[in-house]
Short mmCIF file of C-alpha atoms and ligand atoms in Angstrom, two decimals:
data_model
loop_
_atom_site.label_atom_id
_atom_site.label_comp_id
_atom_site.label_asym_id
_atom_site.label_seq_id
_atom_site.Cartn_x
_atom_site.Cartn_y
_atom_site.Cartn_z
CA UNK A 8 0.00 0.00 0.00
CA UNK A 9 2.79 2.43 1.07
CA UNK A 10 4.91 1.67 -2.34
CA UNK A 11 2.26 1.86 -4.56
CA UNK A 12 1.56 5.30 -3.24
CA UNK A 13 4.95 6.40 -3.46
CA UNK A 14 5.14 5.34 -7.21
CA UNK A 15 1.79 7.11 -7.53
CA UNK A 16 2.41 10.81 -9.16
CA UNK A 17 1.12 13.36 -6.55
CA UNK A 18 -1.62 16.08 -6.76
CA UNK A 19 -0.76 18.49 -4.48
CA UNK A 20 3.12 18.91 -3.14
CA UNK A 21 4.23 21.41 -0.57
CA UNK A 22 7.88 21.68 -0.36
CA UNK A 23 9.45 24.09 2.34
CA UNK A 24 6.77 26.31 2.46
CA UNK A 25 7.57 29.10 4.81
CA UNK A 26 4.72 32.42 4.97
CA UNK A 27 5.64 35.87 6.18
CA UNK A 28 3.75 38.73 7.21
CA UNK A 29 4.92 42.12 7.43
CA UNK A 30 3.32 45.09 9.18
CA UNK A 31 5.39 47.76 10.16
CA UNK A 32 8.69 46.81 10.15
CA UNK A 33 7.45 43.43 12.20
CA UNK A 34 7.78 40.43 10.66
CA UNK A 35 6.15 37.47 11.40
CA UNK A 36 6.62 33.50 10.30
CA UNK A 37 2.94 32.16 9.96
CA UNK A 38 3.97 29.02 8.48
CA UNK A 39 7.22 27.51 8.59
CA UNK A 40 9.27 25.01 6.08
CA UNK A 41 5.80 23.04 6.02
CA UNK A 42 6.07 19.92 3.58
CA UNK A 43 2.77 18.24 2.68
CA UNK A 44 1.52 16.09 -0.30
CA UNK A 45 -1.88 14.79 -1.48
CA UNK A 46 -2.23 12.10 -4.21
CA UNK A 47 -5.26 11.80 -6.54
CA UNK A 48 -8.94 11.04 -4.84
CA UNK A 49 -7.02 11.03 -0.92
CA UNK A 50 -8.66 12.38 2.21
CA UNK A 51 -6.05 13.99 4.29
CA UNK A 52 -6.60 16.08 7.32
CA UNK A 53 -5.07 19.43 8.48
CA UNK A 54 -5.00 19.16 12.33
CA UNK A 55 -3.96 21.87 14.79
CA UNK A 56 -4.84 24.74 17.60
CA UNK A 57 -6.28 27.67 16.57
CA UNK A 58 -3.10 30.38 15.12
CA UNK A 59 -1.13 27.21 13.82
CA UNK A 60 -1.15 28.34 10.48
CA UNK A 61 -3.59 25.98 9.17
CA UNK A 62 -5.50 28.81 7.14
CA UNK A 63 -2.39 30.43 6.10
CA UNK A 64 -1.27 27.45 4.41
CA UNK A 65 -4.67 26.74 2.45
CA UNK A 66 -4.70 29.65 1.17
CA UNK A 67 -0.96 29.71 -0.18
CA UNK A 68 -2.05 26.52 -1.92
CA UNK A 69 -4.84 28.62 -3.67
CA UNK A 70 -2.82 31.98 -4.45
CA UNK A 71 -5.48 34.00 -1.61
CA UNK A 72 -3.09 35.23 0.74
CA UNK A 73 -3.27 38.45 2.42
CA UNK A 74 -1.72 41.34 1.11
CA UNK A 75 0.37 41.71 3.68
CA UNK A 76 1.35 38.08 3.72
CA UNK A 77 4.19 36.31 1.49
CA UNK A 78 5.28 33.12 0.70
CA UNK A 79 9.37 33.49 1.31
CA UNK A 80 10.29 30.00 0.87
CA UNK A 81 9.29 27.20 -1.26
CA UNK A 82 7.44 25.86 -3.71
CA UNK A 83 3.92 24.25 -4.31
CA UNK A 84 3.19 21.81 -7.31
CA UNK A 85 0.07 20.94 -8.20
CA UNK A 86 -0.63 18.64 -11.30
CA UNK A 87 -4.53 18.85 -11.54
CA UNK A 88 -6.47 21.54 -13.67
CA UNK A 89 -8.77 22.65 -11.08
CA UNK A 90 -8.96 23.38 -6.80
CA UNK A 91 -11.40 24.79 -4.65
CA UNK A 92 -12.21 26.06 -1.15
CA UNK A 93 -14.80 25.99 1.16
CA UNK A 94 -14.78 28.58 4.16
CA UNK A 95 -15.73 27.83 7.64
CA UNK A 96 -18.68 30.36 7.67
CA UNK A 97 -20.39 30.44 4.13
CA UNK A 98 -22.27 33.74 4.59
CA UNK A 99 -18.67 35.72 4.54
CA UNK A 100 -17.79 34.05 0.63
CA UNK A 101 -21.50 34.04 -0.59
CA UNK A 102 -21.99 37.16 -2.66
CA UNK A 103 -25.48 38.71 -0.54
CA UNK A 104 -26.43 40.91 -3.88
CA UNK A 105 -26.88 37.79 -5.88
CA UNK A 106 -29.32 34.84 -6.21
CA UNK A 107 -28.10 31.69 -5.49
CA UNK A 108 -28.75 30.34 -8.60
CA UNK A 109 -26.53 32.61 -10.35
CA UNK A 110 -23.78 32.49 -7.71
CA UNK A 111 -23.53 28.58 -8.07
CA UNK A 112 -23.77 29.02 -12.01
CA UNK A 113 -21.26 31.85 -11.90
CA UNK A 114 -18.11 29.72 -10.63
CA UNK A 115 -18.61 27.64 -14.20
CA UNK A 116 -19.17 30.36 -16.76
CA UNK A 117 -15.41 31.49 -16.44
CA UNK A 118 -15.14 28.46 -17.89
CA UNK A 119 -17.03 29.66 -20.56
CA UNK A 120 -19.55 26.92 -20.82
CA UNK A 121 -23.46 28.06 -21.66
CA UNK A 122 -25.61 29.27 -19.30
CA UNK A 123 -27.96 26.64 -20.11
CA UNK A 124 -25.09 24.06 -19.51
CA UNK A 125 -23.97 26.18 -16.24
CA UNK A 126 -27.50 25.78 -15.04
CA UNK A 127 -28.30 22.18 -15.69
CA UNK A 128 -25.17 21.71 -13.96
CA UNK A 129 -26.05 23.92 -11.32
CA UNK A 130 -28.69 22.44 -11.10
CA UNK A 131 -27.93 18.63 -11.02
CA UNK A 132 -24.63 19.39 -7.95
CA UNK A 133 -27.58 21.91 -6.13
CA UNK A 134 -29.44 18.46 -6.25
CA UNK A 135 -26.56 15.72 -4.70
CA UNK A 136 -25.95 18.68 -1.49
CA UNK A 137 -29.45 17.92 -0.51
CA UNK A 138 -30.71 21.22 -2.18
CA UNK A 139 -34.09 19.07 -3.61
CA UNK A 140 -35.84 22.24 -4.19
CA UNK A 141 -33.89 24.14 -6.82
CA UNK A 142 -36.66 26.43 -8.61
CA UNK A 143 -37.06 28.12 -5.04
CA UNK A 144 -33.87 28.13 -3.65
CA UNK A 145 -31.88 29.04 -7.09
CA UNK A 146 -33.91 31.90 -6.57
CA UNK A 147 -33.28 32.96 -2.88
CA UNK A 148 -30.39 35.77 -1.60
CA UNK A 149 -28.06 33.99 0.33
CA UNK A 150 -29.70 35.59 4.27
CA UNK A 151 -32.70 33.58 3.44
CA UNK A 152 -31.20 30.25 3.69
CA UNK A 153 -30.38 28.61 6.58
CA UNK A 154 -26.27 27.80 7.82
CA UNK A 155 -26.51 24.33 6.51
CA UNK A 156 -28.10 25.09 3.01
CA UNK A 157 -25.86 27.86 2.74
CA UNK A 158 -23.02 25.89 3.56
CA UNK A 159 -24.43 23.36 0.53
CA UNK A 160 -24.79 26.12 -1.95
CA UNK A 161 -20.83 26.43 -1.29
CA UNK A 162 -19.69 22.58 -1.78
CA UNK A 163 -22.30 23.22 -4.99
CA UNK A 164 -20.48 26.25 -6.34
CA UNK A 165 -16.91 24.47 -5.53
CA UNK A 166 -18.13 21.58 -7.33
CA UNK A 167 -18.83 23.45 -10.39
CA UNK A 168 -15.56 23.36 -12.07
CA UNK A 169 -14.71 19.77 -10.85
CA UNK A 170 -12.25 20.60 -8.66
CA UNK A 171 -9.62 17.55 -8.14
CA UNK A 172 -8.58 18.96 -5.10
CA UNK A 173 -10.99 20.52 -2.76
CA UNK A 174 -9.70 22.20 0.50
CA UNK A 175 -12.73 22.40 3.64
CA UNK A 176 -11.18 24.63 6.11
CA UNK A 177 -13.57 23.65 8.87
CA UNK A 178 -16.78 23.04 6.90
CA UNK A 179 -18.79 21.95 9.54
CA UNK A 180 -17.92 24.23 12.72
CA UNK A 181 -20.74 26.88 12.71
CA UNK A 182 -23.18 24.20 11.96
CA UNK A 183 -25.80 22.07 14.51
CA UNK A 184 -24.31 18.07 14.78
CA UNK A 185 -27.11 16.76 12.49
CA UNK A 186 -26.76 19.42 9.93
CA UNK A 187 -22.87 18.52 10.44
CA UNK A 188 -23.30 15.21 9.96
CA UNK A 189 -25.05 15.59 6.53
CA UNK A 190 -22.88 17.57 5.18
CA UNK A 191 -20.05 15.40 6.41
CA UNK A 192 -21.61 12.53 4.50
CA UNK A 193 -22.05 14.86 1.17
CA UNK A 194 -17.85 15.67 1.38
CA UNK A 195 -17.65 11.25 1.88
CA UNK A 196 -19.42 10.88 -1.28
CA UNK A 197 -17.48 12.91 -3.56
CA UNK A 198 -14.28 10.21 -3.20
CA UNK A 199 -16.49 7.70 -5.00
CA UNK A 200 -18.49 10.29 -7.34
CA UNK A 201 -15.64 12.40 -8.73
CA UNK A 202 -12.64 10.99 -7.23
CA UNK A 203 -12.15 14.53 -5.57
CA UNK A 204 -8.54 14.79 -3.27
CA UNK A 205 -9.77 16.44 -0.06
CA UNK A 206 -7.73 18.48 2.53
CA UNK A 207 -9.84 18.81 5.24
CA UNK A 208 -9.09 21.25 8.17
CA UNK A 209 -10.43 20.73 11.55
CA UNK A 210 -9.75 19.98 15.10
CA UNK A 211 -12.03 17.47 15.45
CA UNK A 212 -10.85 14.01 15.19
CA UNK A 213 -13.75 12.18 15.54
CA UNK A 214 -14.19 13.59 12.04
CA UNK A 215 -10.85 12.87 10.82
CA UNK A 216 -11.67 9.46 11.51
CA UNK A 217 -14.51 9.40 9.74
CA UNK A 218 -13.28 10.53 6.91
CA UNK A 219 -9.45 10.58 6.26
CA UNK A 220 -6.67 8.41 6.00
CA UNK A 221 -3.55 10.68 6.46
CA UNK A 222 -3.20 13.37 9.33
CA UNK A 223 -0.62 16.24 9.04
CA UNK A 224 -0.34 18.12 12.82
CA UNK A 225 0.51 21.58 12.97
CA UNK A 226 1.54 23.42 15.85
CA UNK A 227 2.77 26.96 15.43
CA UNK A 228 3.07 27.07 11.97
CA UNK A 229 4.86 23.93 11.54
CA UNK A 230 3.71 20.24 10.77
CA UNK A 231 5.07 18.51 13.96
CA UNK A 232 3.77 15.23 13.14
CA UNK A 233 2.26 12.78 9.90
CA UNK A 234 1.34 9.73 9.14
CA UNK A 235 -1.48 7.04 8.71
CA UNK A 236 -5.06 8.34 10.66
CA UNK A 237 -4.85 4.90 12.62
CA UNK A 238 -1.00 4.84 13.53
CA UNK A 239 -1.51 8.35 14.89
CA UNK A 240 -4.38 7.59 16.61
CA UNK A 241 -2.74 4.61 18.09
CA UNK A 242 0.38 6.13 18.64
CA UNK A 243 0.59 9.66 18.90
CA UNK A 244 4.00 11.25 19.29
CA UNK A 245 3.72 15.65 20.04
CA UNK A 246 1.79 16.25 23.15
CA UNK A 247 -0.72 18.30 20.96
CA UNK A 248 -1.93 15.37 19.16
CA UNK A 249 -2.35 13.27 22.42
CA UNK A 250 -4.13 16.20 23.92
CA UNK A 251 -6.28 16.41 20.83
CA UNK A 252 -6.67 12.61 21.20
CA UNK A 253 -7.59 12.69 24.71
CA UNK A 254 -10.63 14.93 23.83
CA UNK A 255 -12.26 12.56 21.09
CA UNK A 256 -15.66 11.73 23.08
CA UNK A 257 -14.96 8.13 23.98
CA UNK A 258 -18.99 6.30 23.66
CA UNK A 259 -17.36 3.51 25.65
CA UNK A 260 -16.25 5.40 28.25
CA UNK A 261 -19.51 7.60 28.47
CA UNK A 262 -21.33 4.25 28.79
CA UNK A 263 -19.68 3.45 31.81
CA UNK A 264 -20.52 6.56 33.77
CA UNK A 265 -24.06 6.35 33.12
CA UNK A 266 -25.45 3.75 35.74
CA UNK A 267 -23.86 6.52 38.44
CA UNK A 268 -25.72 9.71 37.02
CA UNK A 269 -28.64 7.43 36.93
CA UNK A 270 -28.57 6.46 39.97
CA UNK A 271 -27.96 9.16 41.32
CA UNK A 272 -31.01 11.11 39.19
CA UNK A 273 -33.42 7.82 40.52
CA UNK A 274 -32.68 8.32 44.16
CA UNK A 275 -33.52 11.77 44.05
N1 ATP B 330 -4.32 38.94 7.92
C1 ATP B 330 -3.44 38.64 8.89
N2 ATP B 330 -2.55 39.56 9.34
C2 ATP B 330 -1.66 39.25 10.32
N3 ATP B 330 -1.55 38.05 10.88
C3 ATP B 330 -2.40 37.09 10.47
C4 ATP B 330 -3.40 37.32 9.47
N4 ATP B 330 -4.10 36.17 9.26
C5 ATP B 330 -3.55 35.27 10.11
N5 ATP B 330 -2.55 35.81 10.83
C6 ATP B 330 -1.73 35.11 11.84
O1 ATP B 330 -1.12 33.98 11.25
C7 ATP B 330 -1.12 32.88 12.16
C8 ATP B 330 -1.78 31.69 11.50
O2 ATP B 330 -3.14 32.00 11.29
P1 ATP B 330 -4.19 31.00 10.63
O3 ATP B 330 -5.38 31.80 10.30
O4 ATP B 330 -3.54 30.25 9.54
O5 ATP B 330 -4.47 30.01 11.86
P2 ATP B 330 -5.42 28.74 11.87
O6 ATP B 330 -4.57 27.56 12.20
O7 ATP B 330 -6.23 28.70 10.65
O8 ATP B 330 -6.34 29.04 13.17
P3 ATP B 330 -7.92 28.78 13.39
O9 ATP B 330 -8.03 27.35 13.81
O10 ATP B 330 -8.27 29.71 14.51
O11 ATP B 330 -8.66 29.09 12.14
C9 ATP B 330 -1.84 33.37 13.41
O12 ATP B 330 -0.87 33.73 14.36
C10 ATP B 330 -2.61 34.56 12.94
O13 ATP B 330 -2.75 35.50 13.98
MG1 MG B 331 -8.26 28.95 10.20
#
């Protein structure tokens, strides 16, 4: 398994990636000689405390940095035609001036396909992210939707030019656990629908394991640890990721302590 995805040619490669910024004479290293690689149609995960530099690094790999931010080191390869992102909190990347059915359609037309295409297609992705009722909601303004469709109307709009590499920098995080949990299952599906490469960034493990195989760690702007989703979880090396591991919600352990708040709630 491990040779045949070293022979395999890689999508994304992140070689020595070190980001700046710069205000007033102050520098500061945001992300620091990070290396990272995804191969076609894999699941990886971007783990690591809030400041770590996870967002800094997505959006090196998709030319959005800052202005004030600059890559100083290293180089990033990617071999597909096509990447996307989806933001933690849809409403702030959802133009609120335009319908949703144009916004979704507009990510394709660049490609210069027809609007009739752009729309059938539109309409067909608005469909498989649980949007069933396109003639309204194509024609809603982005405040009327809830978190969750809005957040669908994104992995629509992303899907529009199919991306092979699709970065979720914490898709789910604003959203209620059932709405999370359905859109969690919609990102599952596109591995075996498009063969989409995902780099999914969270701090939430029990998604991780859910849904990827690798696991980079960051901490402070560097990646501190990588490797298989189940060796790490097994075996976890930098106190972060045991600390991280620690906090996954253990059912098992839950079950245990029941009887005693039970108890305890019966002899009242
Ligand atoms: N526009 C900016 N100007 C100056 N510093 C910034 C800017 N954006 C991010 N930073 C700094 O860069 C570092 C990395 O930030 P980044 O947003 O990548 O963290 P993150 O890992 O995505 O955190 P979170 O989990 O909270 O989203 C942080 O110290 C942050 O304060
Ligand atoms: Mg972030």
């Amino acid at each position: 398994m491990e040779s045949k995805m070293n022979s395999q040619k890689s999508l994304l490669k992140i070689e020595n990636l070190s980001v700046e910024f710069c205000s007033r004479q102050k520098k500061f290293t945001a992300v620091k000689n990070v290396n990272l690689e995804i191969f076609p149609g894999e699941f990886v995960a971007l783990v690591g405390e809030s400041g770590s530099g996870k967002t800094i690094t997505s959006l090196s790999i998709i030319d959005l940095l800052p202005e004030n931010a600059k890559i100083t080191e290293g180089t990033i390869t990617f071999t597909g035609k096509n990447k996307s992102i989806i933001f933690q909190e849809p409403m702030t990347s959802l133009n609120p001036l335009l319908k949703i059915g144009k916004q979704i359609e507009e990510s394709a037309l660049i490609k210069g396909i027809s609007k009739q295409e752009a729309h059938n297609q539109a309409e067909k992705l608005a469909k498989m992210t649980g949007l069933e009722d396109t003639k309204k909601i194509f024609n809603c303004y982005p405040h009327e939707l809830s978190g969750g469709m809005r957040q669908r109307v994104m992995i629509a709009s992303a899907l529009m030019t199919n991306p092979e590499l699709l970065i979720a920098d914490e898709p789910t995080t604003a959203l209620d656990v059932s709405t999370q949990n359905k859109i969690l299952s919609i990102i599952q599906n596109l591995k075996s629908e498009f063969n989409t490469a995902l780099l999914l960034i969270t701090h939430d493990f029990t998604v991780v394991k859910k849904l990827c195989s690798r696991i980079y760690i960051m901490y402070k702007g560097k990646i501190v640890e990588t490797g298989k989703t189940e060796e790490i979880l097994k075996n976890p090396q930098h106190p972060y990721t045991k600390a991280l591991i620690d906090s996954i919600p253990d059912a098992k352990r839950r079950h245990e302590k029941l009887p005693v708040h039970f108890g305890e709630w019966q002899n009242e």
